[in-house]
Amino acid sequence: MYPIEPNILDQYAHSGWALWSSIFILIGLLLYTYDRYAKRWSAITGLHQTDARVVFSEVCIDGHARKQALVIYTYTVNGKHFKGHLAQPKTNLQAFIEKHPMGTEIPLYYAHRDPAFSSPFVPPTKISLIKRTIVRYFAFPIFALNLASLTAYVAFS
């Protein structure tokens, strides 16, 4: 591993490398995020609905040793099979599992341009769709790609 000088972050922040890589990353991710959002927008309307079958319904322990109720469901759109899940953390775990036993069918709303995006019981709200899209396709990648840019700057300077 290369030794890092104490002022390397300051040099990086003031370099053209940081500016142009950040602009490039920002524009690319904005376009990609908008594309993901536009494909999922139709789920809000509630026009595209199908039934999903619950295939797993149990109280589980997540990676942080916390209990949560987990329901996994499958559904078919235009002959393709998809899988989704619901997780209920902390409260009323057993009641949540009893409400959704294995083998039952639940109503499911999906985006017709991206059927892998689904929302059981009710269509997603505009705010929840915006938050899910921005976090998954914009905020996290911005962080990861800027970290990669910093790493490249350190390695090649």
Coordinates of N, CA and C in Angstrom, one line a residue:
M1 N 0.8 -1.2 0.0 CA 0.0 0.0 0.0 C 0.9 1.2 0.0
Y2 N 0.5 2.2 -0.7 CA 1.2 3.5 -0.8 C 1.1 4.3 0.4
P3 N 2.1 4.9 0.9 CA 1.9 5.8 2.1 C 1.2 7.1 1.6
I4 N 0.2 7.6 2.4 CA -0.6 8.7 2.1 C 0.0 9.9 2.8
E5 N 0.2 11.0 2.1 CA 0.7 12.2 2.7 C -0.5 12.9 3.5
P6 N -0.2 13.6 4.5 CA -1.3 14.2 5.3 C -2.2 15.2 4.6
N7 N -1.6 15.9 3.6 CA -2.4 16.9 2.9 C -3.0 16.4 1.6
I8 N -3.0 15.1 1.4 CA -3.5 14.5 0.1 C -4.9 14.8 -0.2
L9 N -5.7 14.8 0.9 CA -7.2 15.1 0.7 C -7.3 16.6 0.3
D10 N -6.5 17.5 0.8 CA -6.6 18.9 0.5 C -6.2 19.1 -1.0
Q11 N -5.1 18.4 -1.4 CA -4.6 18.4 -2.8 C -5.7 17.9 -3.7
Y12 N -6.3 16.8 -3.3 CA -7.4 16.2 -4.2 C -8.5 17.1 -4.3
A13 N -9.0 17.7 -3.2 CA -10.2 18.6 -3.2 C -9.9 19.8 -4.1
H14 N -8.7 20.2 -4.3 CA -8.4 21.4 -5.1 C -7.9 21.1 -6.5
S15 N -7.9 19.8 -6.8 CA -7.4 19.4 -8.1 C -8.5 19.4 -9.2
G16 N -8.1 19.5 -10.4 CA -9.1 19.4 -11.5 C -9.7 18.0 -11.6
W17 N -8.9 17.0 -11.1 CA -9.4 15.6 -11.1 C -10.6 15.5 -10.3
A18 N -10.6 16.1 -9.1 CA -11.8 15.9 -8.2 C -13.0 16.6 -8.9
L19 N -12.8 17.8 -9.4 CA -13.9 18.6 -10.0 C -14.5 17.8 -11.2
W20 N -13.7 17.4 -12.1 CA -14.2 16.8 -13.4 C -14.8 15.4 -13.1
S21 N -14.1 14.7 -12.2 CA -14.7 13.3 -11.9 C -16.0 13.4 -11.2
S22 N -16.1 14.4 -10.3 CA -17.4 14.6 -9.6 C -18.5 15.1 -10.6
I23 N -18.2 16.0 -11.5 CA -19.2 16.4 -12.4 C -19.7 15.3 -13.3
F24 N -18.7 14.5 -13.8 CA -19.0 13.3 -14.7 C -19.9 12.3 -13.9
I25 N -19.5 12.0 -12.7 CA -20.3 11.1 -11.9 C -21.7 11.6 -11.6
L26 N -21.8 12.9 -11.3 CA -23.1 13.5 -10.9 C -24.0 13.5 -12.1
I27 N -23.6 13.9 -13.3 CA -24.4 13.9 -14.5 C -24.8 12.4 -14.8
G28 N -23.9 11.5 -14.8 CA -24.2 10.1 -15.2 C -25.3 9.5 -14.2
L29 N -25.0 9.7 -12.9 CA -26.0 9.2 -11.9 C -27.3 9.9 -11.9
L30 N -27.4 11.2 -12.2 CA -28.7 11.9 -12.3 C -29.5 11.3 -13.5
L31 N -28.8 11.0 -14.6 CA -29.5 10.5 -15.8 C -30.0 9.0 -15.4
Y32 N -29.1 8.2 -14.8 CA -29.5 6.9 -14.5 C -30.6 6.8 -13.4
T33 N -30.5 7.7 -12.4 CA -31.6 7.8 -11.4 C -32.9 8.2 -12.0
Y34 N -32.9 9.1 -12.9 CA -34.1 9.6 -13.5 C -34.7 8.4 -14.4
D35 N -33.9 7.7 -15.1 CA -34.4 6.5 -15.8 C -35.0 5.5 -14.9
R36 N -34.4 5.1 -13.8 CA -35.0 4.2 -12.9 C -36.3 4.7 -12.3
Y37 N -36.3 6.0 -12.0 CA -37.6 6.6 -11.4 C -38.7 6.6 -12.4
A38 N -38.4 7.0 -13.7 CA -39.4 7.0 -14.7 C -40.0 5.6 -15.0
K39 N -39.1 4.6 -15.0 CA -39.6 3.2 -15.2 C -40.5 2.8 -14.1
R40 N -40.4 3.3 -12.9 CA -41.1 2.8 -11.7 C -42.3 3.7 -11.4
W41 N -42.4 4.8 -12.1 CA -43.5 5.8 -11.8 C -44.9 5.1 -11.9
S42 N -45.1 4.2 -12.9 CA -46.4 3.7 -13.1 C -46.9 2.8 -11.9
A43 N -46.1 2.4 -11.0 CA -46.5 1.7 -9.8 C -47.4 2.6 -8.9
I44 N -47.2 3.9 -8.9 CA -47.9 4.8 -8.1 C -49.4 4.8 -8.5
T45 N -49.7 4.7 -9.8 CA -51.0 4.8 -10.3 C -51.9 3.7 -9.8
G46 N -51.4 2.5 -9.5 CA -52.2 1.4 -9.1 C -52.9 0.7 -10.2
L47 N -52.6 1.0 -11.4 CA -53.2 0.4 -12.6 C -52.7 -1.0 -12.9
H48 N -51.5 -1.3 -12.5 CA -50.9 -2.6 -12.8 C -50.8 -3.4 -11.5
Q49 N -51.7 -4.3 -11.4 CA -51.9 -5.1 -10.2 C -51.9 -6.6 -10.5
T50 N -51.4 -7.4 -9.6 CA -51.5 -8.9 -9.8 C -51.5 -9.4 -8.4
D51 N -51.7 -10.7 -8.3 CA -51.7 -11.4 -7.0 C -50.3 -12.1 -6.8
A52 N -49.8 -12.0 -5.6 CA -48.5 -12.6 -5.2 C -48.8 -13.7 -4.2
R53 N -48.0 -14.8 -4.2 CA -48.2 -15.9 -3.3 C -47.0 -15.8 -2.3
V54 N -47.4 -15.9 -1.0 CA -46.4 -15.9 0.1 C -45.8 -17.3 0.1
V55 N -44.4 -17.3 0.0 CA -43.7 -18.5 0.0 C -42.8 -18.7 1.2
F56 N -42.7 -17.7 2.0 CA -41.9 -17.8 3.3 C -42.5 -16.7 4.2
S57 N -42.7 -17.2 5.5 CA -43.3 -16.3 6.4 C -42.8 -16.7 7.8
E58 N -41.8 -16.1 8.4 CA -41.2 -16.4 9.7 C -40.6 -15.2 10.4
V59 N -40.4 -15.4 11.7 CA -39.6 -14.4 12.4 C -38.2 -14.9 12.3
C60 N -37.3 -13.9 11.9 CA -35.9 -14.2 11.7 C -35.0 -13.3 12.5
I61 N -33.8 -13.6 12.5 CA -32.8 -12.7 13.1 C -31.9 -12.2 12.0
D62 N -31.9 -10.8 11.9 CA -31.1 -10.2 10.8 C -29.6 -10.2 11.1
G63 N -28.8 -9.6 10.3 CA -27.4 -9.6 10.4 C -26.8 -8.9 11.6
H64 N -27.7 -8.1 12.3 CA -27.3 -7.3 13.5 C -28.0 -7.9 14.7
A65 N -28.4 -9.2 14.7 CA -28.9 -9.9 15.8 C -30.2 -9.3 16.3
R66 N -31.0 -8.7 15.4 CA -32.3 -8.1 15.7 C -33.4 -9.0 15.1
K67 N -34.5 -9.2 15.8 CA -35.6 -10.0 15.3 C -36.4 -9.1 14.4
Q68 N -36.9 -9.8 13.3 CA -37.8 -9.1 12.4 C -38.7 -10.2 11.7
A69 N -39.9 -9.8 11.4 CA -40.8 -10.7 10.6 C -40.4 -10.6 9.1
L70 N -40.2 -11.7 8.5 CA -39.9 -11.6 7.1 C -40.9 -12.4 6.3
V71 N -41.5 -11.8 5.3 CA -42.4 -12.4 4.3 C -41.8 -12.3 2.9
I72 N -41.6 -13.4 2.3 CA -41.1 -13.5 0.9 C -42.3 -13.9 0.0
Y73 N -42.5 -13.2 -1.1 CA -43.6 -13.5 -2.0 C -43.1 -13.6 -3.4
T74 N -43.8 -14.4 -4.2 CA -43.5 -14.5 -5.7 C -44.7 -14.1 -6.5
Y75 N -44.4 -13.6 -7.7 CA -45.5 -13.2 -8.6 C -45.0 -13.3 -10.0
T76 N -46.0 -13.3 -10.9 CA -45.7 -13.5 -12.3 C -46.3 -12.3 -13.1
V77 N -45.5 -11.7 -14.0 CA -45.9 -10.7 -14.9 C -45.4 -11.0 -16.3
N78 N -46.4 -11.1 -17.2 CA -46.1 -11.4 -18.6 C -45.2 -12.7 -18.7
G79 N -45.5 -13.7 -17.9 CA -44.8 -15.0 -18.0 C -43.5 -15.0 -17.3
K80 N -43.0 -13.9 -16.7 CA -41.7 -13.9 -16.0 C -42.0 -13.9 -14.5
H81 N -41.2 -14.7 -13.8 CA -41.4 -14.8 -12.3 C -40.5 -13.8 -11.6
F82 N -41.1 -13.2 -10.5 CA -40.3 -12.3 -9.7 C -40.5 -12.6 -8.3
K83 N -39.6 -12.1 -7.4 CA -39.7 -12.3 -6.0 C -39.5 -11.0 -5.3
G84 N -40.2 -10.8 -4.2 CA -40.1 -9.6 -3.4 C -40.2 -10.0 -1.9
H85 N -40.1 -9.0 -1.1 CA -40.2 -9.3 0.4 C -40.7 -8.2 1.2
L86 N -41.2 -8.5 2.3 CA -41.7 -7.5 3.3 C -41.0 -7.8 4.6
A87 N -40.5 -6.8 5.3 CA -39.9 -7.0 6.6 C -40.5 -6.1 7.6
Q88 N -40.9 -6.7 8.7 CA -41.5 -5.9 9.8 C -40.6 -6.0 11.0
P89 N -39.8 -4.9 11.3 CA -38.9 -4.9 12.4 C -39.6 -4.6 13.7
K90 N -39.1 -5.1 14.8 CA -39.4 -4.8 16.2 C -40.8 -5.2 16.7
T91 N -41.9 -4.6 16.3 CA -43.1 -4.7 17.0 C -44.1 -5.7 16.3
N92 N -44.9 -6.4 17.0 CA -46.0 -7.2 16.5 C -45.5 -8.2 15.5
L93 N -44.4 -8.8 15.7 CA -43.8 -9.8 14.8 C -44.7 -11.0 14.5
Q94 N -45.2 -11.6 15.6 CA -46.0 -12.8 15.4 C -47.3 -12.5 14.7
A95 N -47.9 -11.3 15.1 CA -49.2 -10.9 14.4 C -49.0 -10.7 12.9
F96 N -47.8 -10.1 12.6 CA -47.5 -9.9 11.2 C -47.4 -11.2 10.4
I97 N -46.7 -12.2 11.0 CA -46.6 -13.5 10.4 C -47.9 -14.2 10.3
E98 N -48.7 -14.1 11.3 CA -50.0 -14.8 11.3 C -50.9 -14.1 10.3
K99 N -50.8 -12.9 10.0 CA -51.6 -12.2 9.0 C -51.2 -12.6 7.6
H100 N -50.0 -13.0 7.4 CA -49.5 -13.4 6.1 C -48.9 -14.8 6.1
P101 N -49.7 -15.9 6.3 CA -49.1 -17.2 6.4 C -48.7 -17.7 5.0
M102 N -47.8 -18.7 4.9 CA -47.3 -19.3 3.7 C -48.5 -19.8 2.9
G103 N -48.5 -19.6 1.6 CA -49.5 -20.1 0.7 C -50.6 -19.1 0.4
T104 N -50.7 -18.0 1.2 CA -51.8 -17.0 1.0 C -51.4 -16.1 -0.2
E105 N -52.5 -15.5 -0.8 CA -52.2 -14.6 -1.9 C -52.5 -13.2 -1.3
I106 N -51.6 -12.3 -1.8 CA -51.7 -10.9 -1.4 C -51.7 -10.0 -2.7
P107 N -52.5 -8.9 -2.6 CA -52.5 -8.0 -3.8 C -51.1 -7.3 -3.9
L108 N -50.7 -7.1 -5.2 CA -49.4 -6.5 -5.4 C -49.5 -5.5 -6.6
Y109 N -48.9 -4.4 -6.4 CA -48.8 -3.4 -7.4 C -47.4 -3.3 -8.0
Y110 N -47.3 -3.2 -9.3 CA -45.9 -3.2 -9.9 C -45.8 -2.2 -11.0
A111 N -44.6 -1.9 -11.3 CA -44.4 -0.9 -12.4 C -44.3 -1.7 -13.7
H112 N -45.1 -1.3 -14.7 CA -45.2 -2.2 -15.9 C -43.9 -2.1 -16.7
R113 N -43.1 -1.0 -16.6 CA -41.8 -1.0 -17.3 C -40.7 -1.6 -16.5
D114 N -40.9 -1.9 -15.3 CA -39.9 -2.5 -14.4 C -40.6 -3.4 -13.4
P115 N -41.2 -4.6 -13.9 CA -42.0 -5.4 -13.1 C -41.3 -6.0 -11.8
A116 N -40.0 -5.9 -11.8 CA -39.3 -6.4 -10.6 C -39.5 -5.4 -9.4
F117 N -40.0 -4.2 -9.7 CA -40.3 -3.2 -8.7 C -41.8 -3.4 -8.3
S118 N -42.0 -3.8 -7.0 CA -43.3 -4.1 -6.5 C -43.6 -3.5 -5.2
S119 N -44.9 -3.3 -4.9 CA -45.3 -2.9 -3.6 C -46.6 -3.6 -3.2
P120 N -46.5 -4.5 -2.2 CA -47.7 -5.2 -1.8 C -48.7 -4.4 -1.1
F121 N -50.0 -4.8 -1.2 CA -51.2 -4.2 -0.6 C -51.6 -2.8 -1.1
V122 N -50.7 -1.9 -1.2 CA -51.1 -0.5 -1.7 C -50.0 0.0 -2.6
P123 N -50.4 0.8 -3.6 CA -49.3 1.4 -4.5 C -48.4 2.2 -3.6
P124 N -47.1 2.3 -4.0 CA -46.2 3.2 -3.3 C -46.6 4.6 -3.4
T125 N -46.2 5.4 -2.4 CA -46.5 6.8 -2.5 C -45.4 7.5 -3.3
K126 N -45.6 8.7 -3.8 CA -44.6 9.4 -4.5 C -43.3 9.6 -3.7
I127 N -43.5 10.0 -2.5 CA -42.3 10.2 -1.6 C -41.5 9.0 -1.4
S128 N -42.2 7.8 -1.1 CA -41.4 6.6 -0.9 C -40.7 6.2 -2.2
L129 N -41.3 6.4 -3.3 CA -40.7 6.0 -4.6 C -39.4 6.9 -4.8
I130 N -39.6 8.2 -4.6 CA -38.5 9.1 -4.7 C -37.3 8.8 -3.8
K131 N -37.6 8.5 -2.5 CA -36.6 8.2 -1.6 C -35.9 6.9 -1.9
R132 N -36.6 5.8 -2.3 CA -36.0 4.6 -2.6 C -35.1 4.7 -3.8
T133 N -35.6 5.4 -4.8 CA -34.8 5.6 -6.0 C -33.5 6.4 -5.8
I134 N -33.6 7.5 -5.1 CA -32.5 8.4 -4.8 C -31.4 7.7 -4.0
V135 N -31.9 7.0 -3.0 CA -30.9 6.3 -2.1 C -30.2 5.2 -2.9
R136 N -31.0 4.4 -3.5 CA -30.4 3.2 -4.2 C -29.6 3.5 -5.4
Y137 N -30.0 4.5 -6.2 CA -29.4 4.7 -7.5 C -28.6 6.0 -7.6
F138 N -28.6 6.8 -6.5 CA -27.9 8.1 -6.6 C -26.9 8.3 -5.4
A139 N -27.5 8.4 -4.2 CA -26.7 8.7 -3.1 C -25.5 7.7 -2.8
F140 N -25.9 6.4 -2.7 CA -24.8 5.4 -2.5 C -23.8 5.4 -3.6
P141 N -24.2 5.4 -4.9 CA -23.2 5.3 -5.9 C -22.3 6.6 -5.9
I142 N -22.9 7.8 -5.6 CA -22.1 9.0 -5.5 C -20.9 8.8 -4.5
F143 N -21.3 8.3 -3.4 CA -20.3 8.1 -2.3 C -19.2 7.1 -2.8
A144 N -19.7 5.9 -3.3 CA -18.8 4.9 -3.8 C -17.8 5.3 -4.9
L145 N -18.4 6.0 -5.9 CA -17.6 6.5 -7.0 C -16.6 7.6 -6.6
N146 N -17.0 8.5 -5.7 CA -16.1 9.5 -5.3 C -15.0 8.9 -4.5
L147 N -15.3 7.9 -3.7 CA -14.2 7.1 -3.0 C -13.3 6.5 -4.0
A148 N -13.8 5.9 -5.0 CA -13.0 5.3 -6.0 C -12.1 6.3 -6.7
S149 N -12.7 7.5 -7.0 CA -11.9 8.6 -7.6 C -10.8 9.1 -6.7
L150 N -11.0 9.2 -5.4 CA -10.0 9.6 -4.5 C -8.9 8.5 -4.5
T151 N -9.3 7.2 -4.5 CA -8.3 6.2 -4.5 C -7.4 6.2 -5.7
A152 N -8.0 6.5 -6.9 CA -7.3 6.6 -8.1 C -6.3 7.7 -8.1
Y153 N -6.8 8.8 -7.5 CA -5.9 10.0 -7.4 C -4.7 9.7 -6.6
V154 N -4.9 9.1 -5.5 CA -3.8 8.8 -4.6 C -2.9 7.8 -5.2
A155 N -3.4 6.8 -5.9 CA -2.6 5.8 -6.5 C -1.8 6.3 -7.7
F156 N -2.3 7.3 -8.5 CA -1.6 7.8 -9.7 C -0.9 9.1 -9.5
S157 N -0.9 9.6 -8.3 CA -0.2 10.9 -8.1 C 1.1 10.8 -7.4

